[in-house]
Short mmCIF file of C-alpha atoms and ligand atoms in Angstrom, two decimals:
data_model
loop_
_atom_site.label_atom_id
_atom_site.label_comp_id
_atom_site.label_asym_id
_atom_site.label_seq_id
_atom_site.Cartn_x
_atom_site.Cartn_y
_atom_site.Cartn_z
CA MET A 1 160.86 22.96 -28.81
CA THR A 2 163.44 21.96 -31.45
CA GLY A 3 162.95 22.41 -35.41
CA PRO A 4 162.14 19.50 -37.73
CA MET A 5 164.40 16.81 -38.23
CA THR A 6 167.19 17.30 -41.15
CA ASN A 7 168.51 14.24 -42.85
CA LYS A 8 171.80 15.14 -40.84
CA ASP A 9 170.16 14.23 -37.46
CA LYS A 10 168.60 10.97 -38.80
CA PRO A 11 170.26 7.57 -37.72
CA LYS A 12 171.08 5.52 -40.53
CA LYS A 13 169.02 2.34 -39.05
CA LEU A 14 165.75 3.09 -37.42
CA PRO A 15 163.64 0.38 -35.76
CA ARG A 16 160.53 -0.39 -37.40
CA HIS A 17 158.55 -1.04 -34.23
CA LEU A 18 159.71 1.22 -31.03
CA ALA A 19 158.31 0.04 -27.77
CA ILE A 20 158.81 2.35 -24.68
CA ILE A 21 158.47 1.47 -21.06
CA MET A 22 157.81 4.96 -19.53
CA ASP A 23 158.70 4.99 -16.11
CA GLY A 24 159.60 7.55 -13.32
CA ASN A 25 156.77 9.93 -13.29
CA GLY A 26 156.33 9.38 -9.53
CA ARG A 27 160.07 10.12 -8.92
CA TRP A 28 160.09 12.90 -10.93
CA ALA A 29 157.24 14.47 -8.93
CA LYS A 30 158.80 13.53 -5.72
CA ARG A 31 161.79 15.29 -6.42
CA ARG A 32 159.86 18.48 -6.81
CA PHE A 33 157.87 17.70 -3.63
CA MET A 34 154.80 17.38 -5.74
CA PRO A 35 152.16 14.79 -5.50
CA ARG A 36 152.74 11.79 -7.92
CA ILE A 37 149.77 12.80 -10.24
CA MET A 38 151.80 15.90 -11.25
CA GLY A 39 154.47 13.58 -12.56
CA HIS A 40 151.99 11.65 -14.53
CA ARG A 41 150.60 14.88 -16.01
CA GLN A 42 154.07 15.95 -17.02
CA GLY A 43 154.55 12.50 -18.47
CA ALA A 44 151.87 12.94 -20.73
CA LYS A 45 153.28 15.91 -22.46
CA ALA A 46 156.42 13.76 -22.81
CA VAL A 47 154.08 11.19 -24.70
CA LYS A 48 152.90 14.14 -27.00
CA GLU A 49 156.54 15.08 -27.83
CA ILE A 50 157.68 11.63 -28.51
CA VAL A 51 154.57 10.64 -30.70
CA THR A 52 155.31 13.74 -33.00
CA ALA A 53 158.95 12.79 -33.27
CA VAL A 54 158.26 9.24 -33.91
CA ARG A 55 155.92 10.38 -36.75
CA GLU A 56 158.40 12.63 -38.26
CA LEU A 57 160.93 9.81 -38.35
CA ASN A 58 158.52 7.72 -40.13
CA ILE A 59 158.73 4.92 -37.47
CA PRO A 60 155.65 2.97 -38.43
CA TYR A 61 154.95 1.30 -34.94
CA LEU A 62 155.25 2.87 -31.51
CA THR A 63 154.01 0.97 -28.73
CA LEU A 64 153.87 2.95 -25.13
CA TYR A 65 153.33 1.00 -21.93
CA ALA A 66 150.92 3.31 -20.20
CA PHE A 67 149.29 1.07 -17.42
CA SER A 68 150.34 -2.55 -16.38
CA LYS A 69 147.93 -5.10 -14.98
CA GLU A 70 149.87 -4.74 -11.89
CA ASN A 71 149.35 -0.89 -11.69
CA TRP A 72 145.60 -1.75 -10.73
CA SER A 73 147.24 -2.45 -7.23
CA ARG A 74 148.23 1.23 -6.86
CA PRO A 75 146.28 3.60 -4.48
CA ARG A 76 142.62 4.17 -5.78
CA GLU A 77 143.21 7.98 -6.27
CA GLU A 78 146.40 7.44 -8.27
CA VAL A 79 144.65 4.90 -10.57
CA GLU A 80 141.63 7.28 -10.98
CA ALA A 81 144.11 9.81 -11.76
CA LEU A 82 145.80 7.81 -14.35
CA MET A 83 142.51 6.84 -16.19
CA ASN A 84 141.29 10.57 -16.16
CA LEU A 85 144.60 11.44 -17.75
CA LEU A 86 144.23 8.70 -20.41
CA TYR A 87 140.60 9.89 -20.85
CA ASP A 88 141.91 13.79 -21.38
CA TYR A 89 144.77 12.56 -23.51
CA LEU A 90 142.24 10.63 -25.88
CA GLN A 91 139.91 13.74 -25.93
CA ARG A 92 142.74 15.99 -26.80
CA GLU A 93 144.74 14.24 -29.26
CA VAL A 94 142.21 12.82 -31.50
CA ASP A 95 142.47 15.59 -34.06
CA GLU A 96 146.27 15.35 -33.96
CA LEU A 97 146.14 11.69 -34.71
CA LEU A 98 143.62 12.01 -37.52
CA GLY A 99 145.73 14.89 -39.08
CA ASN A 100 149.05 12.86 -38.78
CA LYS A 101 147.46 9.71 -40.21
CA ILE A 102 148.16 7.93 -37.02
CA ARG A 103 145.96 4.73 -36.19
CA LEU A 104 145.37 4.44 -32.48
CA ARG A 105 145.30 0.79 -31.10
CA ALA A 106 145.30 -0.79 -27.66
CA ILE A 107 146.78 -4.07 -26.10
CA GLY A 108 145.51 -5.29 -22.62
CA GLU A 109 142.72 -6.41 -20.66
CA LEU A 110 140.84 -3.40 -21.93
CA HIS A 111 137.28 -4.64 -20.42
CA ARG A 112 138.83 -3.75 -17.35
CA LEU A 113 139.07 -0.09 -17.89
CA PRO A 114 136.25 2.33 -16.47
CA PRO A 115 133.23 2.41 -19.11
CA LYS A 116 133.82 5.85 -19.77
CA VAL A 117 137.56 5.55 -20.73
CA ARG A 118 136.89 2.26 -22.66
CA ARG A 119 133.99 3.90 -24.68
CA LEU A 120 136.42 6.81 -25.80
CA LEU A 121 139.13 4.73 -26.59
CA PHE A 122 137.27 2.31 -28.82
CA GLU A 123 135.77 5.28 -30.34
CA THR A 124 139.08 6.79 -31.02
CA MET A 125 140.53 3.53 -32.37
CA GLU A 126 137.59 3.51 -34.89
CA LYS A 127 138.05 6.93 -35.87
CA THR A 128 141.51 6.47 -36.65
CA ALA A 129 141.29 2.79 -38.04
CA ALA A 130 141.91 3.57 -41.79
CA ASN A 131 145.21 5.71 -41.03
CA TYR A 132 148.22 3.88 -42.33
CA GLU A 133 151.12 6.23 -41.69
CA MET A 134 151.70 4.97 -38.21
CA GLN A 135 150.35 2.97 -35.66
CA LEU A 136 150.48 3.97 -32.12
CA ILE A 137 149.68 1.20 -29.63
CA LEU A 138 148.90 1.78 -26.19
CA ALA A 139 149.35 -1.20 -23.67
CA LEU A 140 146.64 -0.45 -20.91
CA SER A 141 146.09 -2.91 -18.19
CA TYR A 142 148.55 -4.98 -19.95
CA GLY A 143 150.28 -8.07 -18.69
CA SER A 144 152.34 -10.18 -20.91
CA ARG A 145 152.13 -13.62 -18.91
CA SER A 146 148.30 -13.44 -18.99
CA GLU A 147 148.45 -12.53 -22.79
CA ILE A 148 150.57 -15.81 -22.99
CA VAL A 149 148.16 -18.04 -20.97
CA GLU A 150 145.22 -16.53 -23.00
CA ALA A 151 146.74 -17.59 -26.16
CA ALA A 152 147.45 -21.07 -24.77
CA ARG A 153 144.18 -21.31 -23.29
CA LYS A 154 142.66 -20.36 -26.81
CA ILE A 155 144.92 -22.73 -28.71
CA ALA A 156 143.87 -25.52 -26.33
CA GLN A 157 140.30 -24.94 -26.80
CA LYS A 158 140.48 -25.19 -30.54
CA CYS A 159 142.54 -28.23 -30.39
CA VAL A 160 139.88 -29.96 -28.03
CA SER A 161 136.95 -28.87 -30.56
CA GLY A 162 139.07 -30.25 -33.33
CA GLU A 163 139.47 -27.09 -35.30
CA LEU A 164 143.05 -26.95 -34.69
CA ASP A 165 145.55 -30.26 -34.80
CA PRO A 166 148.30 -29.93 -32.10
CA ALA A 167 150.88 -30.62 -34.62
CA GLN A 168 149.96 -27.04 -36.46
CA VAL A 169 150.89 -25.19 -33.38
CA ASP A 170 154.26 -23.57 -34.08
CA GLU A 171 155.67 -20.13 -33.13
CA GLU A 172 153.98 -18.29 -35.96
CA LEU A 173 150.50 -19.68 -35.03
CA PHE A 174 151.04 -19.20 -31.33
CA ALA A 175 152.00 -15.35 -31.93
CA SER A 176 148.85 -15.20 -34.08
CA PHE A 177 146.76 -15.47 -30.86
CA LEU A 178 148.79 -12.85 -28.95
CA TYR A 179 147.24 -9.12 -28.80
CA THR A 180 150.02 -8.26 -31.01
CA ALA A 181 148.85 -10.74 -33.97
CA ASP A 182 149.50 -8.32 -36.87
CA ILE A 183 152.31 -6.24 -35.20
CA PRO A 184 155.81 -6.87 -35.71
CA ASP A 185 158.09 -7.68 -32.99
CA PRO A 186 159.68 -4.55 -31.22
CA ASP A 187 163.10 -4.07 -32.50
CA LEU A 188 163.87 -1.69 -29.71
CA ILE A 189 162.62 -1.28 -26.25
CA ILE A 190 163.55 1.81 -24.19
CA ARG A 191 162.93 2.07 -20.43
CA THR A 192 163.40 5.37 -18.55
CA SER A 193 164.23 6.05 -15.03
CA GLY A 194 167.23 3.66 -14.52
CA GLU A 195 165.13 0.55 -13.82
CA GLN A 196 166.37 -2.78 -15.71
CA ARG A 197 163.36 -4.81 -15.91
CA LEU A 198 160.77 -5.81 -18.37
CA SER A 199 157.96 -5.56 -15.74
CA ASN A 200 155.56 -8.18 -17.51
CA PHE A 201 155.85 -6.26 -21.02
CA LEU A 202 156.06 -8.08 -24.27
CA LEU A 203 157.86 -11.22 -22.94
CA TYR A 204 157.10 -13.30 -25.92
CA GLN A 205 157.60 -10.58 -28.34
CA ALA A 206 160.83 -9.18 -27.15
CA ALA A 207 162.96 -12.29 -27.76
CA TYR A 208 165.24 -10.58 -30.27
CA SER A 209 164.55 -6.80 -29.09
CA GLU A 210 167.47 -4.47 -28.44
CA PHE A 211 167.41 -2.77 -25.09
CA TYR A 212 168.07 0.84 -24.23
CA MET A 213 167.84 1.91 -20.56
CA THR A 214 168.24 5.33 -19.50
CA GLU A 215 168.42 7.21 -16.13
CA THR A 216 166.29 9.91 -17.29
CA LEU A 217 162.96 9.97 -15.93
CA TRP A 218 159.99 9.83 -18.32
CA PRO A 219 158.79 13.50 -18.11
CA ASP A 220 162.17 14.58 -19.04
CA PHE A 221 162.45 12.22 -21.77
CA ASP A 222 162.31 14.56 -24.91
CA ARG A 223 163.15 14.49 -28.63
CA ASN A 224 166.81 14.83 -27.97
CA GLU A 225 166.71 11.67 -25.44
CA LEU A 226 165.08 9.82 -28.25
CA MET A 227 167.56 10.58 -30.80
CA LYS A 228 170.18 9.43 -28.47
CA ALA A 229 168.53 5.99 -28.13
CA LEU A 230 167.81 5.77 -31.74
CA HIS A 231 171.55 6.62 -32.61
CA ASP A 232 172.68 3.98 -30.15
CA PHE A 233 170.38 1.46 -31.79
CA SER A 234 171.74 2.45 -35.18
CA GLY A 235 175.15 1.57 -34.28
CA ARG A 236 174.35 -2.01 -32.78
CA GLU A 237 174.70 -5.00 -34.85
CA ARG A 238 171.81 -7.39 -34.45
CA ARG A 239 172.91 -10.88 -35.08
CA PHE A 240 169.97 -13.23 -34.47
CA GLY A 241 172.36 -16.20 -33.42
CA LYS A 242 174.62 -15.72 -36.49
CA THR A 243 178.14 -14.59 -36.62
CA SER A 244 179.20 -11.06 -37.14
CA GLU A 245 180.82 -12.42 -40.56
CA GLN A 246 177.64 -13.93 -41.79
CA ILE A 247 175.93 -10.49 -41.11
CA LEU A 248 178.33 -8.33 -42.71
CA LEU A 249 178.27 -10.84 -45.95
CA ARG A 250 174.77 -10.59 -46.00
CA CYS A 251 174.82 -6.66 -46.00
CA THR A 252 176.87 -6.98 -49.06
CA GLY A 253 174.84 -9.16 -50.80
CA ASN A 254 177.53 -11.92 -51.03
CA GLU A 255 175.83 -14.60 -48.68
CA SER A 256 175.51 -17.97 -50.64
C1 IPE B 301 155.30 5.40 -14.74
O1 IPE B 301 155.82 6.09 -13.77
C2 IPE B 301 153.83 5.45 -15.00
C3 IPE B 301 153.12 4.37 -14.87
C4 IPE B 301 153.70 3.07 -14.16
C5 IPE B 301 151.78 4.34 -14.72
P1 IPE B 301 155.73 5.74 -12.10
O2 IPE B 301 154.44 6.00 -11.69
O3 IPE B 301 155.81 4.03 -11.83
O4 IPE B 301 156.95 6.32 -11.37
P2 IPE B 301 157.96 5.69 -10.40
O5 IPE B 301 158.45 4.46 -10.88
O6 IPE B 301 157.27 5.72 -9.22
O7 IPE B 301 158.98 7.00 -10.18
C1 IPE B 302 155.89 -0.55 -15.51
O1 IPE B 302 156.33 0.44 -14.63
C2 IPE B 302 154.59 -0.20 -16.03
C3 IPE B 302 154.51 0.97 -16.87
C4 IPE B 302 155.37 1.69 -17.25
C5 IPE B 302 153.28 1.27 -17.27
P1 IPE B 302 156.03 0.07 -13.01
O2 IPE B 302 156.67 1.36 -12.45
O3 IPE B 302 154.74 -0.13 -12.58
O4 IPE B 302 157.06 -1.14 -12.90
P2 IPE B 302 157.71 -1.77 -11.57
O5 IPE B 302 156.55 -2.19 -10.61
O6 IPE B 302 158.82 -0.65 -11.08
O7 IPE B 302 158.48 -2.94 -12.02
MG1 MG B 303 157.55 3.02 -11.75
#
């Protein structure tokens, strides 16, 4: 365990919202001739370390892709093991979340979670609801396409019922129908284990996110790996369609 962060280690520019696709637990276990579940268990330890580090850095939003809608089609024993790990994590970490003023939230088709897990999840969300220092958002049974389709369906219903005029439907209104309605778009998305895809994660919200892919498997992703990603992000110029010159002028406050 490394000591607390000093100012020297801190990147100049930090994301306001960091999102992580935590991948590679299975391969981590396979390399050690262990069952996949051991990789997931080790992955839960990495979650703890990264949540602590993100809190210390004062990054206000952290979203972790923990279980996709597509992951339901994994072998039953693996799904059960993952649900049990989620239950254990919530049980073990609630005091830590409260102590560090972290609000827990979840996005996804939460009604599909086993009742026992869902109950504890909602209980933990309620207990931590007043916390303001950081939001930890777990993407559980999450699929971005269905999130978008669901938003479109709700908007269509409101148009049919007359509550909404189709002319009012713009990007801002559309986003307010997503799970992430009051959460800013992710500035940085990290994916571990060398895969270079989004796997149905925050498709709408990632329109202008920076991506950082690393070969490191999730159970090996520690504070140092996180700092590497954040330093990389810090050195990037986000142009949002503008020219580099416009961005530089804006930084010096000379933009007309
Ligand atoms: C990520 O690790 C955890 C979940 C998707 C739940 P994987 O289980 O996908 O690990 P690999 O990709 O098989 O190595
Ligand atoms: C993406 O990982 C989902 C999570 C990290 C929870 P997967 O391992 O399920 O993604 P694919 O199937 O390889 O794209
Ligand atoms: Mg995977």
